[in-house]
Amino acid sequence: PLVPDEDRVPAVDRGHQSFIVCILCYINLLNYMDRFTVAGVLPDIENYFQIDDGKSGLLQTVFICSYMVLAPVFGYLGDRYNRKYIMCGGIAFWSVVTLASSFTPQQHFWALLLTRGLVGVGEASYSTIAPTIIADLYVKEKRTSMLSVFYFAIPVGSGLGYIVGSQVSAVAQDWHWALRVTPALGLIAVLLLLFVVREPKRGAVEARAELHQTSWLTDLRALSRNRSFVLSTLGFTAVAFVTGSLALWAPTFLFRAAVFSGQKAPCADEAHCASSESLIFGIITVITGVLGVFSGVQVSRHLRRKTPRADPYVCAAGLLLSAPFLYLAIVFAQGSTAATYVFIFLGETFLSMNWAIVADILLYVVVPTRRSTAEALQIVVSHLLGDAGSPYMIGVLSDSLRRSDSFLWRFRSLQLSLLLCSFVAVVGGAFFLATALFVESDRTRAESHVPAAMVVVVPADEPIVVPKSGRSTRVPVSSVLI
């Protein structure tokens, strides 16, 4: 039978709920900190291995590819087995592989590629599952607030990756040490998961009939017919494409702009190639991420009073507003460093408005027993068409546009290739506008979802409880079709 939210006894007490969210935020921060540490020392890595832009882009691409391929596996497991233990195993594996990648010798660039690819195994186990645990702890506005806190960790962790990577590399005089920070913090995360976090029951805090698992193929068919899920996933793919490109190439681009304009000398010392650009870009990423996520949630919360389509509208506005500012940042790089950073600040702020809202859309248009699978499918599509290929694509395009190996063309070719980001942002905004057409009906369908009919044996004169119009209604057995 259905039980109202306020009458349901949660599987986890309120104080412990907040503590669980804090632990999940800490781990999410570590994930993104590790992911962008490489970008913070990318010029050093290029100089150390003597590789071109195409091979540099592969570092992010191989990671995203393994992350993307394994996400459906962990999504399937996360909908059916204990999520806490799955995350513990994945994070432990990720920490060990990250530490191993820091010992890569100069002659074996392939080993760095391999270990970066294996890091995706651990991150896939966490990213597909953690949001579903938050969804099983909170509902409605409280869930949105907790998701916004959880997704603050993405920009903050990304910015810390640039900052810690570049500064640890500079202090140690060796970029390898930048990759040895997050593994130790990952061990702490595993211990916190094991001994502090309790596994909540799926859908325990939501007012709905008892839900039952369906087959994986049934889940996929249902998700493919969910238009809000499909369109918002395509919109988020554009976000992933833009953020993936900027995450890897922005510090390197800013460094080349400084060299081209005469503000900096060419890269001669592998330990100090672009540490200041990575530091500044990291600080900008942290601040704009917090501002973007917070403002996106607040604007959406205000607009929900006027329209139930507020979430996709805010996501669309964020992408469409970010496009011109990113374009201006790329164009102004050769003339004004101050203007470039201002436009990057504005562009990244609008781009960050999407993170928590997209996750919330997925959680309220998909039933609880399919959420991990939906998270995994969204990860696959957004990374397959987004940041799995965008860093490599930008690198290859830069190499193809370069007419010589002069400082002018090393800067100009990367500048021209990065302009693609603005176009992709506009396309993503269009997908979110399309999402707004269907989000109301898909949300209603998910909230009123009733499991497949089952044969129930009860006495002929015994009334039973069935869902009707969102409430529990007692009716005679003779009037119920099972």
CSV table of C-alpha atoms in Angstrom, one decimal:
chain,number,residue,atom,x,y,z
A,1,PRO,CA,0.0,0.0,0.0
A,2,LEU,CA,0.9,3.6,-0.5
A,3,VAL,CA,2.2,5.5,2.6
A,4,PRO,CA,2.4,9.3,2.6
A,5,ASP,CA,5.9,10.8,2.8
A,6,GLU,CA,5.4,12.4,6.2
A,7,ASP,CA,4.2,9.1,7.7
A,8,ARG,CA,6.9,6.8,6.3
A,9,VAL,CA,9.7,5.9,8.7
A,10,PRO,CA,13.0,6.4,6.8
A,11,ALA,CA,15.5,3.6,6.6
A,12,VAL,CA,18.2,6.1,7.8
A,13,ASP,CA,17.7,8.7,10.6
A,14,ARG,CA,17.9,12.4,9.6
A,15,GLY,CA,21.3,13.1,11.2
A,16,HIS,CA,22.9,10.2,9.5
A,17,GLN,CA,21.4,11.2,6.2
A,18,SER,CA,23.3,14.5,6.2
A,19,PHE,CA,26.5,12.7,7.2
A,20,ILE,CA,26.1,10.2,4.3
A,21,VAL,CA,25.7,13.1,1.8
A,22,CYS,CA,28.8,14.8,3.2
A,23,ILE,CA,30.8,11.5,2.7
A,24,LEU,CA,29.4,11.1,-0.9
A,25,CYS,CA,30.3,14.8,-1.6
A,26,TYR,CA,33.9,14.2,-0.4
A,27,ILE,CA,34.3,11.2,-2.7
A,28,ASN,CA,32.8,13.1,-5.6
A,29,LEU,CA,35.3,15.9,-5.0
A,30,LEU,CA,38.1,13.4,-5.0
A,31,ASN,CA,36.9,11.9,-8.3
A,32,TYR,CA,36.9,15.2,-10.1
A,33,MET,CA,40.1,16.3,-8.4
A,34,ASP,CA,41.9,13.2,-9.7
A,35,ARG,CA,40.3,13.5,-13.2
A,36,PHE,CA,41.7,17.1,-13.8
A,37,THR,CA,45.0,16.8,-12.1
A,38,VAL,CA,46.4,15.6,-15.4
A,39,ALA,CA,45.1,18.7,-17.1
A,40,GLY,CA,46.8,20.8,-14.6
A,41,VAL,CA,50.2,19.4,-15.6
A,42,LEU,CA,49.5,18.7,-19.2
A,43,PRO,CA,52.2,21.0,-20.7
A,44,ASP,CA,54.7,19.2,-18.4
A,45,ILE,CA,53.5,15.8,-19.6
A,46,GLU,CA,53.8,16.9,-23.2
A,47,ASN,CA,57.3,18.1,-22.7
A,48,TYR,CA,58.3,15.0,-20.7
A,49,PHE,CA,57.1,12.5,-23.2
A,50,GLN,CA,57.6,14.7,-26.3
A,51,ILE,CA,54.1,14.2,-27.6
A,52,ASP,CA,51.8,16.3,-29.8
A,53,ASP,CA,48.3,17.6,-29.1
A,54,GLY,CA,46.6,14.5,-30.5
A,55,LYS,CA,48.3,12.2,-28.1
A,56,SER,CA,47.8,14.6,-25.2
A,57,GLY,CA,44.0,14.5,-25.9
A,58,LEU,CA,44.1,10.7,-25.7
A,59,LEU,CA,44.9,10.9,-22.0
A,60,GLN,CA,41.4,12.2,-21.3
A,61,THR,CA,39.8,10.1,-24.0
A,62,VAL,CA,41.0,6.7,-22.8
A,63,PHE,CA,39.8,7.5,-19.3
A,64,ILE,CA,36.4,8.6,-20.5
A,65,CYS,CA,36.1,5.6,-22.8
A,66,SER,CA,36.7,3.0,-20.0
A,67,TYR,CA,34.5,5.0,-17.7
A,68,MET,CA,31.7,5.1,-20.3
A,69,VAL,CA,31.9,1.4,-21.2
A,70,LEU,CA,31.8,0.2,-17.6
A,71,ALA,CA,29.1,2.6,-16.4
A,72,PRO,CA,26.2,0.3,-17.7
A,73,VAL,CA,27.8,-2.7,-15.8
A,74,PHE,CA,27.8,-0.8,-12.5
A,75,GLY,CA,24.4,0.7,-13.3
A,76,TYR,CA,23.0,-2.9,-13.6
A,77,LEU,CA,24.7,-4.0,-10.4
A,78,GLY,CA,23.7,-0.8,-8.6
A,79,ASP,CA,20.0,-1.5,-9.2
A,80,ARG,CA,20.3,-5.0,-7.8
A,81,TYR,CA,23.0,-5.4,-5.2
A,82,ASN,CA,24.5,-3.6,-2.2
A,83,ARG,CA,25.7,-0.2,-3.5
A,84,LYS,CA,28.0,0.6,-0.7
A,85,TYR,CA,30.3,-2.4,-1.3
A,86,ILE,CA,30.3,-1.8,-5.1
A,87,MET,CA,31.5,1.8,-4.5
A,88,CYS,CA,34.2,0.6,-1.9
A,89,GLY,CA,35.7,-1.9,-4.4
A,90,GLY,CA,35.7,0.7,-7.2
A,91,ILE,CA,37.3,3.5,-5.2
A,92,ALA,CA,40.0,1.1,-3.8
A,93,PHE,CA,40.8,0.0,-7.3
A,94,TRP,CA,40.9,3.6,-8.6
A,95,SER,CA,43.2,4.7,-5.9
A,96,VAL,CA,45.7,1.9,-6.5
A,97,VAL,CA,45.8,2.5,-10.3
A,98,THR,CA,46.2,6.2,-9.9
A,99,LEU,CA,49.2,5.7,-7.6
A,100,ALA,CA,50.6,3.2,-10.2
A,101,SER,CA,50.3,5.8,-13.0
A,102,SER,CA,52.6,8.2,-11.1
A,103,PHE,CA,55.5,5.8,-11.6
A,104,THR,CA,55.4,5.8,-15.5
A,105,PRO,CA,58.9,6.0,-17.0
A,106,GLN,CA,59.7,8.4,-19.8
A,107,GLN,CA,59.9,5.8,-22.5
A,108,HIS,CA,56.5,4.3,-21.9
A,109,PHE,CA,53.8,6.8,-22.6
A,110,TRP,CA,51.5,3.8,-23.4
A,111,ALA,CA,51.7,2.8,-19.7
A,112,LEU,CA,50.3,6.2,-18.7
A,113,LEU,CA,47.5,5.8,-21.2
A,114,LEU,CA,46.7,2.3,-19.8
A,115,THR,CA,46.6,3.4,-16.2
A,116,ARG,CA,44.5,6.4,-17.0
A,117,GLY,CA,42.1,4.1,-18.8
A,118,LEU,CA,41.9,1.8,-15.7
A,119,VAL,CA,41.1,4.8,-13.5
A,120,GLY,CA,37.7,4.9,-15.3
A,121,VAL,CA,36.8,1.6,-13.8
A,122,GLY,CA,36.7,3.0,-10.3
A,123,GLU,CA,35.0,6.2,-11.2
A,124,ALA,CA,32.3,4.4,-13.1
A,125,SER,CA,31.4,2.4,-10.0
A,126,TYR,CA,30.9,5.6,-8.0
A,127,SER,CA,29.3,8.1,-10.4
A,128,THR,CA,26.5,5.8,-11.5
A,129,ILE,CA,25.4,4.9,-7.9
A,130,ALA,CA,26.0,7.8,-5.6
A,131,PRO,CA,23.2,10.1,-6.9
A,132,THR,CA,20.7,7.2,-6.5
A,133,ILE,CA,21.6,6.8,-2.8
A,134,ILE,CA,20.8,10.5,-2.3
A,135,ALA,CA,17.5,10.0,-4.1
A,136,ASP,CA,16.7,7.3,-1.6
A,137,LEU,CA,17.4,9.6,1.3
A,138,TYR,CA,15.4,12.7,0.3
A,139,VAL,CA,12.4,13.7,-1.8
A,140,LYS,CA,11.2,16.9,-3.6
A,141,GLU,CA,12.9,20.2,-2.6
A,142,LYS,CA,15.1,18.6,-0.1
A,143,ARG,CA,16.4,16.2,-2.7
A,144,THR,CA,17.2,19.1,-5.1
A,145,SER,CA,19.1,20.9,-2.3
A,146,MET,CA,21.1,17.8,-1.4
A,147,LEU,CA,21.9,17.1,-5.1
A,148,SER,CA,23.1,20.7,-5.5
A,149,VAL,CA,25.5,20.1,-2.5
A,150,PHE,CA,26.6,16.9,-4.1
A,151,TYR,CA,27.3,18.5,-7.5
A,152,PHE,CA,29.2,21.4,-5.9
A,153,ALA,CA,31.9,18.9,-5.6
A,154,ILE,CA,32.3,18.7,-9.4
A,155,PRO,CA,33.6,22.3,-10.1
A,156,VAL,CA,35.3,22.4,-6.7
A,157,GLY,CA,37.1,19.1,-7.3
A,158,SER,CA,37.9,20.0,-10.9
A,159,GLY,CA,39.4,23.3,-9.8
A,160,LEU,CA,41.4,21.7,-7.0
A,161,GLY,CA,42.7,19.2,-9.6
A,162,TYR,CA,44.3,22.1,-11.5
A,163,ILE,CA,45.5,23.8,-8.4
A,164,VAL,CA,46.9,20.8,-6.6
A,165,GLY,CA,48.3,19.3,-9.8
A,166,SER,CA,50.2,22.4,-10.8
A,167,GLN,CA,51.4,23.4,-7.4
A,168,VAL,CA,52.5,20.0,-6.2
A,169,SER,CA,54.4,19.5,-9.5
A,170,ALA,CA,56.1,22.9,-9.0
A,171,VAL,CA,57.1,22.2,-5.4
A,172,ALA,CA,58.3,18.7,-6.0
A,173,GLN,CA,60.0,19.7,-9.3
A,174,ASP,CA,58.3,16.6,-10.8
A,175,TRP,CA,54.9,16.2,-12.3
A,176,HIS,CA,54.6,12.6,-11.1
A,177,TRP,CA,54.0,13.7,-7.6
A,178,ALA,CA,50.8,15.5,-8.7
A,179,LEU,CA,49.3,12.0,-9.2
A,180,ARG,CA,50.1,10.8,-5.7
A,181,VAL,CA,47.8,13.1,-3.7
A,182,THR,CA,44.4,11.6,-4.4
A,183,PRO,CA,45.2,7.9,-3.8
A,184,ALA,CA,45.9,8.6,-0.1
A,185,LEU,CA,42.6,10.5,0.2
A,186,GLY,CA,40.9,7.7,-1.6
A,187,LEU,CA,41.8,5.2,1.1
A,188,ILE,CA,40.1,7.5,3.7
A,189,ALA,CA,37.0,7.5,1.5
A,190,VAL,CA,36.9,3.7,1.4
A,191,LEU,CA,37.1,3.5,5.2
A,192,LEU,CA,34.3,6.1,5.6
A,193,LEU,CA,32.1,4.2,3.2
A,194,LEU,CA,32.7,0.9,5.0
A,195,PHE,CA,32.2,2.0,8.6
A,196,VAL,CA,29.9,5.0,8.4
A,197,VAL,CA,27.6,4.8,5.4
A,198,ARG,CA,24.4,2.7,5.7
A,199,GLU,CA,22.6,1.4,2.6
A,200,PRO,CA,19.1,2.9,2.3
A,201,LYS,CA,16.3,0.9,0.8
A,202,ARG,CA,15.5,1.8,-2.8
A,203,GLY,CA,12.5,4.2,-3.0
A,204,ALA,CA,12.0,4.0,0.8
A,205,VAL,CA,11.2,7.7,1.2
A,206,GLU,CA,8.8,8.0,-1.7
A,207,ALA,CA,5.0,7.5,-1.6
A,208,ARG,CA,4.5,4.7,-4.1
A,209,ALA,CA,3.5,1.1,-4.3
A,210,GLU,CA,6.1,-1.6,-3.6
A,211,LEU,CA,8.4,-1.7,-6.6
A,212,HIS,CA,9.8,-4.8,-8.2
A,213,GLN,CA,12.9,-5.3,-10.4
A,214,THR,CA,12.4,-5.8,-14.1
A,215,SER,CA,14.8,-7.2,-16.7
A,216,TRP,CA,17.7,-5.0,-17.9
A,217,LEU,CA,16.2,-5.0,-21.5
A,218,THR,CA,12.9,-4.0,-20.1
A,219,ASP,CA,14.6,-1.1,-18.3
A,220,LEU,CA,16.4,0.0,-21.5
A,221,ARG,CA,13.2,-0.1,-23.5
A,222,ALA,CA,11.4,2.0,-21.0
A,223,LEU,CA,14.2,4.6,-20.8
A,224,SER,CA,14.4,4.8,-24.6
A,225,ARG,CA,10.7,5.8,-24.7
A,226,ASN,CA,11.2,8.4,-22.0
A,227,ARG,CA,11.5,11.5,-24.1
A,228,SER,CA,12.5,13.8,-21.2
A,229,PHE,CA,15.3,11.4,-20.3
A,230,VAL,CA,16.6,11.1,-23.9
A,231,LEU,CA,16.5,14.8,-24.7
A,232,SER,CA,18.0,15.9,-21.4
A,233,THR,CA,20.7,13.3,-21.9
A,234,LEU,CA,21.5,14.8,-25.3
A,235,GLY,CA,21.6,18.3,-23.8
A,236,PHE,CA,23.9,17.1,-21.1
A,237,THR,CA,26.1,15.6,-23.8
A,238,ALA,CA,26.7,19.1,-25.1
A,239,VAL,CA,27.7,20.1,-21.6
A,240,ALA,CA,30.1,17.2,-21.4
A,241,PHE,CA,31.6,18.1,-24.8
A,242,VAL,CA,32.3,21.7,-23.8
A,243,THR,CA,33.5,21.0,-20.3
A,244,GLY,CA,35.7,18.1,-21.5
A,245,SER,CA,37.4,20.3,-24.1
A,246,LEU,CA,37.9,23.2,-21.8
A,247,ALA,CA,39.1,21.0,-18.9
A,248,LEU,CA,42.0,19.6,-20.8
A,249,TRP,CA,42.9,22.4,-23.1
A,250,ALA,CA,42.1,25.7,-21.4
A,251,PRO,CA,45.3,26.0,-19.3
A,252,THR,CA,47.5,25.0,-22.2
A,253,PHE,CA,45.6,27.4,-24.5
A,254,LEU,CA,46.1,30.3,-22.0
A,255,PHE,CA,49.8,29.4,-21.6
A,256,ARG,CA,50.3,29.4,-25.4
A,257,ALA,CA,48.4,32.8,-25.6
A,258,ALA,CA,50.8,34.2,-23.0
A,259,VAL,CA,53.8,32.9,-25.0
A,260,PHE,CA,52.4,34.3,-28.3
A,261,SER,CA,51.8,37.7,-26.8
A,262,GLY,CA,55.2,37.9,-25.3
A,263,GLN,CA,54.1,37.7,-21.7
A,264,LYS,CA,55.8,34.4,-21.1
A,265,ALA,CA,58.9,32.6,-22.3
A,266,PRO,CA,58.5,29.3,-24.2
A,267,CYS,CA,58.4,26.1,-22.2
A,268,ALA,CA,62.0,25.3,-21.2
A,269,ASP,CA,61.6,23.8,-17.7
A,270,GLU,CA,59.3,20.8,-17.7
A,271,ALA,CA,58.4,21.4,-14.0
A,272,HIS,CA,57.1,25.0,-14.6
A,273,CYS,CA,55.4,25.1,-18.0
A,274,ALA,CA,51.9,26.4,-17.2
A,275,SER,CA,51.6,26.3,-13.4
A,276,SER,CA,50.3,29.9,-13.1
A,277,GLU,CA,47.6,29.4,-15.8
A,278,SER,CA,46.5,26.1,-14.2
A,279,LEU,CA,46.3,27.8,-10.8
A,280,ILE,CA,44.2,30.7,-12.1
A,281,PHE,CA,42.0,28.5,-14.2
A,282,GLY,CA,41.5,26.2,-11.2
A,283,ILE,CA,40.5,29.1,-9.0
A,284,ILE,CA,38.1,30.3,-11.6
A,285,THR,CA,36.6,26.8,-12.0
A,286,VAL,CA,36.0,26.5,-8.3
A,287,ILE,CA,34.3,29.9,-7.9
A,288,THR,CA,32.3,29.7,-11.1
A,289,GLY,CA,31.2,26.1,-10.3
A,290,VAL,CA,29.9,27.1,-6.9
A,291,LEU,CA,28.2,30.2,-8.2
A,292,GLY,CA,26.7,28.3,-11.2
A,293,VAL,CA,25.3,25.4,-9.3
A,294,PHE,CA,23.9,27.6,-6.6
A,295,SER,CA,22.4,30.1,-8.9
A,296,GLY,CA,21.0,27.4,-11.2
A,297,VAL,CA,19.2,25.7,-8.3
A,298,GLN,CA,17.9,29.0,-6.9
A,299,VAL,CA,16.6,30.2,-10.2
A,300,SER,CA,15.0,26.9,-10.9
A,301,ARG,CA,13.3,26.8,-7.5
A,302,HIS,CA,11.9,30.3,-8.0
A,303,LEU,CA,10.6,29.5,-11.6
A,304,ARG,CA,8.9,26.2,-10.4
A,305,ARG,CA,6.3,28.4,-8.7
A,306,LYS,CA,5.4,29.7,-12.2
A,307,THR,CA,6.0,26.7,-14.5
A,308,PRO,CA,6.6,23.0,-14.0
A,309,ARG,CA,9.0,23.3,-17.0
A,310,ALA,CA,11.5,25.4,-15.0
A,311,ASP,CA,14.3,22.9,-14.9
A,312,PRO,CA,14.9,22.4,-18.6
A,313,TYR,CA,14.4,26.1,-19.2
A,314,VAL,CA,17.2,27.0,-16.8
A,315,CYS,CA,19.5,24.3,-18.3
A,316,ALA,CA,18.8,25.7,-21.8
A,317,ALA,CA,19.4,29.3,-20.7
A,318,GLY,CA,22.7,28.3,-19.1
A,319,LEU,CA,24.1,26.7,-22.2
A,320,LEU,CA,22.8,29.4,-24.6
A,321,LEU,CA,24.2,32.2,-22.4
A,322,SER,CA,27.6,30.4,-22.0
A,323,ALA,CA,28.2,30.2,-25.8
A,324,PRO,CA,28.9,33.9,-26.6
A,325,PHE,CA,31.1,34.3,-23.5
A,326,LEU,CA,33.2,31.3,-24.3
A,327,TYR,CA,33.5,32.6,-27.9
A,328,LEU,CA,34.7,36.0,-26.7
A,329,ALA,CA,37.2,34.4,-24.2
A,330,ILE,CA,38.8,32.4,-27.0
A,331,VAL,CA,38.9,35.4,-29.4
A,332,PHE,CA,40.3,37.9,-26.9
A,333,ALA,CA,43.0,35.6,-25.6
A,334,GLN,CA,45.7,37.1,-27.9
A,335,GLY,CA,44.8,40.7,-27.0
A,336,SER,CA,43.8,41.0,-23.4
A,337,THR,CA,44.5,38.4,-20.7
A,338,ALA,CA,42.2,40.2,-18.2
A,339,ALA,CA,39.2,40.2,-20.7
A,340,THR,CA,39.9,36.5,-21.4
A,341,TYR,CA,39.6,35.5,-17.8
A,342,VAL,CA,36.5,37.7,-17.3
A,343,PHE,CA,34.7,36.0,-20.2
A,344,ILE,CA,35.9,32.5,-19.1
A,345,PHE,CA,34.4,33.3,-15.6
A,346,LEU,CA,31.1,34.3,-17.1
A,347,GLY,CA,31.0,31.4,-19.6
A,348,GLU,CA,31.8,28.8,-17.0
A,349,THR,CA,29.3,30.2,-14.5
A,350,PHE,CA,26.4,29.8,-16.9
A,351,LEU,CA,27.7,26.4,-18.0
A,352,SER,CA,27.8,25.2,-14.4
A,353,MET,CA,24.1,26.0,-13.9
A,354,ASN,CA,23.2,22.6,-15.4
A,355,TRP,CA,24.9,20.1,-13.1
A,356,ALA,CA,22.4,19.6,-10.2
A,357,ILE,CA,19.3,20.3,-12.3
A,358,VAL,CA,20.1,17.7,-15.0
A,359,ALA,CA,20.6,15.1,-12.2
A,360,ASP,CA,17.3,16.1,-10.6
A,361,ILE,CA,15.4,15.8,-13.9
A,362,LEU,CA,16.7,12.2,-14.3
A,363,LEU,CA,15.6,11.2,-10.8
A,364,TYR,CA,12.1,12.5,-11.1
A,365,VAL,CA,11.3,11.2,-14.6
A,366,VAL,CA,12.6,7.7,-13.9
A,367,VAL,CA,11.2,5.2,-11.4
A,368,PRO,CA,13.6,4.2,-8.5
A,369,THR,CA,14.3,0.7,-9.7
A,370,ARG,CA,15.8,2.0,-13.0
A,371,ARG,CA,17.7,5.0,-11.7
A,372,SER,CA,21.2,3.5,-11.6
A,373,THR,CA,20.6,2.1,-15.1
A,374,ALA,CA,19.4,5.5,-16.2
A,375,GLU,CA,22.5,7.2,-14.6
A,376,ALA,CA,24.7,4.7,-16.4
A,377,LEU,CA,23.0,5.2,-19.8
A,378,GLN,CA,23.3,8.9,-19.4
A,379,ILE,CA,27.0,8.6,-18.6
A,380,VAL,CA,27.5,6.4,-21.7
A,381,VAL,CA,25.7,8.7,-24.1
A,382,SER,CA,27.0,12.0,-22.7
A,383,HIS,CA,30.6,10.7,-22.7
A,384,LEU,CA,30.5,8.7,-25.9
A,385,LEU,CA,29.2,11.8,-27.9
A,386,GLY,CA,30.7,14.3,-25.5
A,387,ASP,CA,34.0,14.4,-23.6
A,388,ALA,CA,35.2,10.9,-24.6
A,389,GLY,CA,36.1,12.3,-28.0
A,390,SER,CA,36.1,16.1,-27.6
A,391,PRO,CA,39.7,16.5,-26.1
A,392,TYR,CA,41.1,14.2,-28.7
A,393,MET,CA,39.0,15.9,-31.5
A,394,ILE,CA,40.2,19.3,-30.4
A,395,GLY,CA,43.8,18.1,-30.3
A,396,VAL,CA,43.7,16.4,-33.8
A,397,LEU,CA,41.9,19.5,-35.2
A,398,SER,CA,44.6,21.7,-33.8
A,399,ASP,CA,47.3,19.6,-35.3
A,400,SER,CA,45.6,19.6,-38.7
A,401,LEU,CA,45.2,23.4,-38.7
A,402,ARG,CA,48.8,24.1,-37.7
A,403,ARG,CA,50.8,25.2,-40.7
A,404,SER,CA,54.1,25.2,-38.9
A,405,ASP,CA,55.5,24.6,-35.4
A,406,SER,CA,56.0,28.3,-34.6
A,407,PHE,CA,54.5,29.8,-31.5
A,408,LEU,CA,52.0,31.7,-33.6
A,409,TRP,CA,50.5,28.5,-35.2
A,410,ARG,CA,50.7,26.5,-31.9
A,411,PHE,CA,48.4,29.1,-30.4
A,412,ARG,CA,46.3,29.9,-33.5
A,413,SER,CA,45.5,26.3,-34.4
A,414,LEU,CA,44.3,25.5,-30.8
A,415,GLN,CA,42.3,28.8,-30.8
A,416,LEU,CA,40.4,27.9,-33.9
A,417,SER,CA,39.7,24.4,-32.8
A,418,LEU,CA,38.3,25.5,-29.4
A,419,LEU,CA,35.7,27.7,-31.2
A,420,LEU,CA,33.8,24.5,-31.8
A,421,CYS,CA,32.7,24.6,-28.1
A,422,SER,CA,30.5,27.6,-28.6
A,423,PHE,CA,28.6,25.9,-31.5
A,424,VAL,CA,28.0,22.7,-29.5
A,425,ALA,CA,26.7,24.8,-26.5
A,426,VAL,CA,24.0,26.3,-28.7
A,427,VAL,CA,22.9,22.8,-29.9
A,428,GLY,CA,22.8,21.6,-26.3
A,429,GLY,CA,20.5,24.5,-25.4
A,430,ALA,CA,18.1,23.5,-28.2
A,431,PHE,CA,17.9,19.9,-26.7
A,432,PHE,CA,16.9,21.3,-23.3
A,433,LEU,CA,14.3,23.5,-24.8
A,434,ALA,CA,12.9,20.3,-26.5
A,435,THR,CA,13.0,18.6,-23.1
A,436,ALA,CA,10.6,21.2,-21.7
A,437,LEU,CA,7.9,20.0,-24.1
A,438,PHE,CA,7.7,16.6,-22.4
A,439,VAL,CA,9.0,16.9,-18.8
A,440,GLU,CA,5.5,17.4,-17.2
A,441,SER,CA,4.0,14.2,-18.7
A,442,ASP,CA,7.1,12.1,-18.1
A,443,ARG,CA,7.3,13.2,-14.5
A,444,THR,CA,3.6,12.4,-13.9
A,445,ARG,CA,4.1,9.0,-15.5
A,446,ALA,CA,7.1,8.2,-13.3
A,447,GLU,CA,5.4,9.3,-10.0
A,448,SER,CA,2.2,7.3,-10.8
A,449,HIS,CA,4.1,4.2,-11.9
A,450,VAL,CA,2.5,1.0,-10.8
A,451,PRO,CA,4.4,-2.3,-11.0
A,452,ALA,CA,3.3,-5.0,-13.4
A,453,ALA,CA,0.2,-6.9,-12.3
A,454,MET,CA,0.8,-9.9,-10.1
A,455,VAL,CA,-1.4,-12.8,-9.1
A,456,VAL,CA,-2.6,-12.3,-5.5
A,457,VAL,CA,-4.4,-15.0,-3.5
A,458,VAL,CA,-6.8,-13.5,-0.8
A,459,PRO,CA,-10.1,-14.6,0.8
A,460,ALA,CA,-13.0,-13.7,-1.4
A,461,ASP,CA,-14.6,-11.4,1.1
A,462,GLU,CA,-11.4,-9.6,2.1
A,463,PRO,CA,-10.9,-6.1,0.8
A,464,ILE,CA,-7.5,-5.1,-0.5
A,465,VAL,CA,-5.6,-1.8,-0.9
A,466,VAL,CA,-4.8,-0.6,-4.4
A,467,PRO,CA,-3.4,2.8,-5.6
A,468,LYS,CA,-6.0,5.2,-7.0
A,469,SER,CA,-5.2,8.8,-7.9
A,470,GLY,CA,-2.1,8.9,-5.7
A,471,ARG,CA,-3.9,7.6,-2.6
A,472,SER,CA,-4.6,4.3,-0.9
A,473,THR,CA,-8.1,3.1,-1.6
A,474,ARG,CA,-9.8,0.0,-0.1
A,475,VAL,CA,-12.0,-1.9,-2.6
A,476,PRO,CA,-13.7,-5.3,-2.7
A,477,VAL,CA,-11.7,-8.1,-4.4
A,478,SER,CA,-14.5,-8.7,-6.8
A,479,SER,CA,-14.0,-5.2,-8.4
A,480,VAL,CA,-10.2,-5.6,-8.9
A,481,LEU,CA,-8.7,-7.0,-12.1
A,482,ILE,CA,-5.4,-8.7,-11.2
